[in-house]
C-alpha cells in the first residue's frame, strides 16, 4: 500500500452540483465528439473497424457513468429494526468497484470495506455495495469517493460508529505519467466510536487484513 488518506465525512459542496440536473448533449452530439477524438488521436473514424466506435463509446459511457442517475441515499431508506438485540459490528468487506479518474477519465479499480455499529437497526447488506457502486459510477477522485460513501451511510443510518476503507489501483499512474503498475492507494473514513477509539479502528483494520490474506 502506497498511500493512506483519512478523509472526514464532512458535507461536500460539490455534491449538490453533481445531483443538479444539467443539460445533456444529444446522442449525435456525443458521437460526434468521439469521432473528433479518434481523429485527433491520429486514426480515421470512417475506417471499417472504427465506423461504429462512436456509438459503442456513447453506449458504454451511459453504463459506466450511470451513478449520476441514482440517489445513493434512497438505497438506505429501508432499515430493519428486528435484529434480535444484535448491536455488534456489521462488516461487509471486499466489495469490488470500478470508477474513473476525473482528471484523465481512465479506470480506477479497487475494493471497498464498510463496517458500522448499529444504533436503531441494520440495512440490507447489498445496499452498502449499491452505495459504493452508485458513487463509483461517476467521475471521481478516490478521496472524494470515500467521503461520498461515508457521508451517505452516516446521514441515513446514524450508526454509533462507521468505518469505510477503499483500496484501489489508478490506471492514470499505471498507463501514463510515471507508468508504475501495482501501486495501491488506501483511503479511510471514520465516524463515531471508530473515530474516537483507536482500538476500534485497529479491530476493523485487522478484520479487513484477513481479506488481503485470503486473496
mmCIF file of C-alpha atoms in Angstrom:
data_model
loop_
_atom_site.group_PDB
_atom_site.id
_atom_site.type_symbol
_atom_site.label_atom_id
_atom_site.label_comp_id
_atom_site.label_asym_id
_atom_site.label_seq_id
_atom_site.Cartn_x
_atom_site.Cartn_y
_atom_site.Cartn_z
ATOM 1 C CA UNK A 1 0.000 0.000 0.000
ATOM 2 C CA UNK A 2 1.471 3.320 -1.043
ATOM 3 C CA UNK A 3 -0.855 5.940 0.346
ATOM 4 C CA UNK A 4 -3.175 6.120 3.339
ATOM 5 C CA UNK A 5 -5.549 9.062 3.462
ATOM 6 C CA UNK A 6 -8.101 9.628 6.225
ATOM 7 C CA UNK A 7 -10.982 11.707 4.887
ATOM 8 C CA UNK A 8 -13.695 13.119 7.176
ATOM 9 C CA UNK A 9 -17.355 12.657 6.342
ATOM 10 C CA UNK A 10 -17.892 16.402 6.025
ATOM 11 C CA UNK A 11 -20.584 17.782 3.746
ATOM 12 C CA UNK A 12 -19.058 18.248 0.329
ATOM 13 C CA UNK A 13 -20.177 21.335 -1.560
ATOM 14 C CA UNK A 14 -19.824 19.791 -4.999
ATOM 15 C CA UNK A 15 -22.369 17.032 -4.208
ATOM 16 C CA UNK A 16 -25.240 19.420 -4.929
ATOM 17 C CA UNK A 17 -23.690 20.221 -8.282
ATOM 18 C CA UNK A 18 -23.475 16.508 -9.103
ATOM 19 C CA UNK A 19 -27.145 15.954 -8.288
ATOM 20 C CA UNK A 20 -28.369 19.113 -10.031
ATOM 21 C CA UNK A 21 -29.830 18.454 -13.500
ATOM 22 C CA UNK A 22 -27.502 19.520 -16.285
ATOM 23 C CA UNK A 23 -28.381 19.876 -19.970
ATOM 24 C CA UNK A 24 -27.353 16.605 -21.625
ATOM 25 C CA UNK A 25 -25.983 16.764 -25.186
ATOM 26 C CA UNK A 26 -27.821 14.682 -27.742
ATOM 27 C CA UNK A 27 -26.559 11.237 -28.636
ATOM 28 C CA UNK A 28 -25.492 12.532 -32.051
ATOM 29 C CA UNK A 29 -23.501 15.336 -30.441
ATOM 30 C CA UNK A 30 -21.798 12.853 -28.123
ATOM 31 C CA UNK A 31 -20.967 10.533 -31.016
ATOM 32 C CA UNK A 32 -19.555 13.459 -32.992
ATOM 33 C CA UNK A 33 -17.285 14.297 -30.053
ATOM 34 C CA UNK A 34 -15.954 10.723 -30.042
ATOM 35 C CA UNK A 35 -15.286 10.915 -33.792
ATOM 36 C CA UNK A 36 -13.308 14.102 -33.214
ATOM 37 C CA UNK A 37 -11.185 12.458 -30.513
ATOM 38 C CA UNK A 38 -10.495 9.425 -32.721
ATOM 39 C CA UNK A 39 -9.298 11.707 -35.496
ATOM 40 C CA UNK A 40 -7.279 13.794 -33.012
ATOM 41 C CA UNK A 41 -5.578 10.569 -31.861
ATOM 42 C CA UNK A 42 -4.410 10.076 -35.445
ATOM 43 C CA UNK A 43 -6.808 7.482 -36.845
ATOM 44 C CA UNK A 44 -9.597 7.522 -39.415
ATOM 45 C CA UNK A 45 -13.049 7.404 -37.763
ATOM 46 C CA UNK A 46 -14.537 6.220 -41.076
ATOM 47 C CA UNK A 47 -12.454 3.081 -41.453
ATOM 48 C CA UNK A 48 -14.269 -0.235 -41.001
ATOM 49 C CA UNK A 49 -13.016 -1.023 -37.512
ATOM 50 C CA UNK A 50 -13.900 2.421 -36.129
ATOM 51 C CA UNK A 51 -17.028 3.449 -38.005
ATOM 52 C CA UNK A 52 -19.343 2.187 -35.217
ATOM 53 C CA UNK A 53 -16.987 3.042 -32.345
ATOM 54 C CA UNK A 54 -18.645 6.380 -31.507
ATOM 55 C CA UNK A 55 -21.985 4.613 -30.964
ATOM 56 C CA UNK A 56 -20.326 1.948 -28.815
ATOM 57 C CA UNK A 57 -18.429 4.504 -26.734
ATOM 58 C CA UNK A 58 -21.549 6.582 -26.038
ATOM 59 C CA UNK A 59 -23.446 3.448 -25.028
ATOM 60 C CA UNK A 60 -20.564 2.357 -22.781
ATOM 61 C CA UNK A 61 -20.344 5.786 -21.141
ATOM 62 C CA UNK A 62 -24.055 5.692 -20.338
ATOM 63 C CA UNK A 63 -23.437 2.443 -18.425
ATOM 64 C CA UNK A 64 -20.113 3.371 -16.824
ATOM 65 C CA UNK A 65 -21.436 6.696 -15.516
ATOM 66 C CA UNK A 66 -24.955 5.629 -14.586
ATOM 67 C CA UNK A 67 -24.292 6.708 -10.999
ATOM 68 C CA UNK A 68 -25.398 10.232 -11.931
ATOM 69 C CA UNK A 69 -28.909 8.881 -12.491
ATOM 70 C CA UNK A 70 -29.315 7.390 -8.996
ATOM 71 C CA UNK A 71 -29.581 8.685 -5.432
ATOM 72 C CA UNK A 72 -27.381 6.603 -3.142
ATOM 73 C CA UNK A 73 -29.339 7.729 -0.087
ATOM 74 C CA UNK A 74 -32.505 6.050 -1.354
ATOM 75 C CA UNK A 75 -30.745 2.689 -1.188
ATOM 76 C CA UNK A 76 -30.571 3.093 2.603
ATOM 77 C CA UNK A 77 -34.206 4.068 3.205
ATOM 78 C CA UNK A 78 -35.266 0.618 4.462
ATOM 79 C CA UNK A 79 -33.875 -0.161 7.924
ATOM 80 C CA UNK A 80 -34.590 -3.451 9.695
ATOM 81 C CA UNK A 81 -35.083 -2.998 13.434
ATOM 82 C CA UNK A 82 -35.831 -6.621 14.341
ATOM 83 C CA UNK A 83 -32.301 -7.932 14.717
ATOM 84 C CA UNK A 84 -32.672 -9.985 17.902
ATOM 85 C CA UNK A 85 -30.834 -7.433 20.026
ATOM 86 C CA UNK A 86 -27.703 -7.559 17.842
ATOM 87 C CA UNK A 87 -25.631 -4.425 18.386
ATOM 88 C CA UNK A 88 -22.103 -5.529 17.469
ATOM 89 C CA UNK A 89 -20.124 -4.644 14.348
ATOM 90 C CA UNK A 90 -21.512 -5.351 10.886
ATOM 91 C CA UNK A 91 -18.745 -5.673 8.308
ATOM 92 C CA UNK A 92 -19.026 -6.067 4.554
ATOM 93 C CA UNK A 93 -15.589 -6.393 3.011
ATOM 94 C CA UNK A 94 -14.056 -6.864 -0.418
ATOM 95 C CA UNK A 95 -16.764 -5.003 -2.347
ATOM 96 C CA UNK A 96 -15.322 -4.625 -5.867
ATOM 97 C CA UNK A 97 -15.777 -1.258 -7.561
ATOM 98 C CA UNK A 98 -14.841 0.330 -10.857
ATOM 99 C CA UNK A 99 -14.615 4.075 -11.230
ATOM 100 C CA UNK A 100 -12.936 6.652 -13.462
ATOM 101 C CA UNK A 101 -10.422 9.312 -12.518
ATOM 102 C CA UNK A 102 -11.927 12.751 -13.069
ATOM 103 C CA UNK A 103 -8.554 14.118 -14.155
ATOM 104 C CA UNK A 104 -7.845 11.750 -17.048
ATOM 105 C CA UNK A 105 -11.043 9.644 -17.354
ATOM 106 C CA UNK A 106 -9.148 6.374 -17.035
ATOM 107 C CA UNK A 107 -10.162 3.474 -14.783
ATOM 108 C CA UNK A 108 -9.792 3.140 -11.024
ATOM 109 C CA UNK A 109 -10.060 -0.499 -9.914
ATOM 110 C CA UNK A 110 -10.464 -1.407 -6.288
ATOM 111 C CA UNK A 111 -12.264 -2.885 -3.294
ATOM 112 C CA UNK A 112 -14.259 -1.265 -0.503
ATOM 113 C CA UNK A 113 -14.679 -2.403 3.096
ATOM 114 C CA UNK A 114 -17.501 -1.000 5.240
ATOM 115 C CA UNK A 115 -18.245 -1.612 8.921
ATOM 116 C CA UNK A 116 -20.710 0.001 11.299
ATOM 117 C CA UNK A 117 -22.170 -0.381 14.768
ATOM 118 C CA UNK A 118 -25.987 -0.213 14.508
ATOM 119 C CA UNK A 119 -27.884 2.327 16.580
ATOM 120 C CA UNK A 120 -31.517 1.662 15.649
ATOM 121 C CA UNK A 121 -31.353 -1.149 13.110
ATOM 122 C CA UNK A 122 -29.461 -2.567 10.174
ATOM 123 C CA UNK A 123 -29.663 -2.158 6.423
ATOM 124 C CA UNK A 124 -29.607 -4.878 3.785
ATOM 125 C CA UNK A 125 -26.008 -5.877 3.131
ATOM 126 C CA UNK A 126 -26.362 -5.489 -0.638
ATOM 127 C CA UNK A 127 -27.409 -1.865 -0.114
ATOM 128 C CA UNK A 128 -23.937 -0.967 1.125
ATOM 129 C CA UNK A 129 -22.476 -2.369 -2.082
ATOM 130 C CA UNK A 130 -25.039 -0.387 -4.073
ATOM 131 C CA UNK A 131 -23.983 2.854 -2.373
ATOM 132 C CA UNK A 132 -20.368 2.199 -3.372
ATOM 133 C CA UNK A 133 -21.372 1.405 -6.946
ATOM 134 C CA UNK A 134 -23.562 4.488 -7.389
ATOM 135 C CA UNK A 135 -20.807 6.871 -6.333
ATOM 136 C CA UNK A 136 -18.111 4.900 -8.150
ATOM 137 C CA UNK A 137 -20.049 5.162 -11.418
ATOM 138 C CA UNK A 138 -19.233 8.873 -11.608
ATOM 139 C CA UNK A 139 -16.094 10.822 -12.433
ATOM 140 C CA UNK A 140 -14.218 10.673 -9.145
ATOM 141 C CA UNK A 141 -11.133 11.009 -7.049
ATOM 142 C CA UNK A 142 -10.646 8.230 -4.539
ATOM 143 C CA UNK A 143 -10.679 10.695 -1.657
ATOM 144 C CA UNK A 144 -14.000 12.144 -2.712
ATOM 145 C CA UNK A 145 -15.476 8.696 -3.357
ATOM 146 C CA UNK A 146 -14.529 7.673 0.184
ATOM 147 C CA UNK A 147 -16.157 10.793 1.619
ATOM 148 C CA UNK A 148 -19.283 10.255 -0.533
ATOM 149 C CA UNK A 149 -19.802 6.727 0.769
ATOM 150 C CA UNK A 150 -19.059 7.690 4.375
ATOM 151 C CA UNK A 151 -21.390 10.665 4.293
ATOM 152 C CA UNK A 152 -24.315 8.819 2.684
ATOM 153 C CA UNK A 153 -24.235 5.953 5.203
ATOM 154 C CA UNK A 154 -23.671 8.242 8.180
ATOM 155 C CA UNK A 155 -26.598 10.508 7.277
ATOM 156 C CA UNK A 156 -29.116 7.705 6.708
ATOM 157 C CA UNK A 157 -28.142 5.070 9.296
ATOM 158 C CA UNK A 158 -26.764 7.336 12.009
ATOM 159 C CA UNK A 159 -24.689 4.433 13.398
ATOM 160 C CA UNK A 160 -22.760 4.539 16.665
ATOM 161 C CA UNK A 161 -19.682 4.263 14.523
ATOM 162 C CA UNK A 162 -18.818 3.846 10.846
ATOM 163 C CA UNK A 163 -15.618 2.773 9.117
ATOM 164 C CA UNK A 164 -15.044 2.936 5.366
ATOM 165 C CA UNK A 165 -11.860 1.826 3.640
ATOM 166 C CA UNK A 166 -11.132 1.891 -0.086
ATOM 167 C CA UNK A 167 -8.064 0.393 -1.736
ATOM 168 C CA UNK A 168 -7.544 0.900 -5.443
ATOM 169 C CA UNK A 169 -5.107 0.977 -8.334
ATOM 170 C CA UNK A 170 -5.273 4.035 -10.567
ATOM 171 C CA UNK A 171 -4.654 3.457 -14.250
ATOM 172 C CA UNK A 172 -3.596 7.108 -14.601
ATOM 173 C CA UNK A 173 -0.449 6.029 -12.737
ATOM 174 C CA UNK A 174 -0.123 2.644 -14.433
ATOM 175 C CA UNK A 175 -0.831 3.635 -18.055
ATOM 176 C CA UNK A 176 0.547 7.186 -18.247
ATOM 177 C CA UNK A 177 2.770 9.548 -16.291
ATOM 178 C CA UNK A 178 5.168 7.519 -14.156
ATOM 179 C CA UNK A 179 3.705 4.253 -15.574
ATOM 180 C CA UNK A 180 4.114 2.215 -12.403
ATOM 181 C CA UNK A 181 1.883 -0.835 -12.053
ATOM 182 C CA UNK A 182 0.669 -2.486 -8.865
ATOM 183 C CA UNK A 183 0.595 0.637 -6.687
ATOM 184 C CA UNK A 184 -2.365 0.700 -4.308
ATOM 185 C CA UNK A 185 -3.866 3.800 -2.735
ATOM 186 C CA UNK A 186 -5.798 3.350 0.519
ATOM 187 C CA UNK A 187 -8.298 5.906 1.846
ATOM 188 C CA UNK A 188 -10.382 5.709 5.017
ATOM 189 C CA UNK A 189 -13.300 7.455 6.654
ATOM 190 C CA UNK A 190 -14.186 7.024 10.341
ATOM 191 C CA UNK A 191 -17.086 8.382 12.394
ATOM 192 C CA UNK A 192 -18.398 7.834 15.915
ATOM 193 C CA UNK A 193 -16.601 5.259 18.024
ATOM 194 C CA UNK A 194 -14.349 4.314 15.109
ATOM 195 C CA UNK A 195 -13.053 7.875 15.063
ATOM 196 C CA UNK A 196 -12.762 8.330 18.831
ATOM 197 C CA UNK A 197 -11.445 4.884 19.794
ATOM 198 C CA UNK A 198 -8.145 3.772 18.163
ATOM 199 C CA UNK A 199 -8.773 0.195 19.350
ATOM 200 C CA UNK A 200 -11.963 0.070 17.290
ATOM 201 C CA UNK A 201 -10.008 1.251 14.260
ATOM 202 C CA UNK A 202 -7.432 -1.470 14.828
ATOM 203 C CA UNK A 203 -10.179 -4.080 15.209
ATOM 204 C CA UNK A 204 -11.687 -3.009 11.890
ATOM 205 C CA UNK A 205 -8.319 -2.967 10.130
ATOM 206 C CA UNK A 206 -7.408 -6.397 11.494
ATOM 207 C CA UNK A 207 -10.622 -7.876 10.105
ATOM 208 C CA UNK A 208 -10.021 -6.238 6.731
ATOM 209 C CA UNK A 209 -6.444 -7.523 6.727
ATOM 210 C CA UNK A 210 -7.808 -11.063 6.651
ATOM 211 C CA UNK A 211 -9.376 -10.218 3.286
ATOM 212 C CA UNK A 212 -5.934 -9.376 1.896
ATOM 213 C CA UNK A 213 -4.514 -12.669 3.125
ATOM 214 C CA UNK A 214 -7.420 -14.627 1.639
ATOM 215 C CA UNK A 215 -6.738 -13.372 -1.888
#
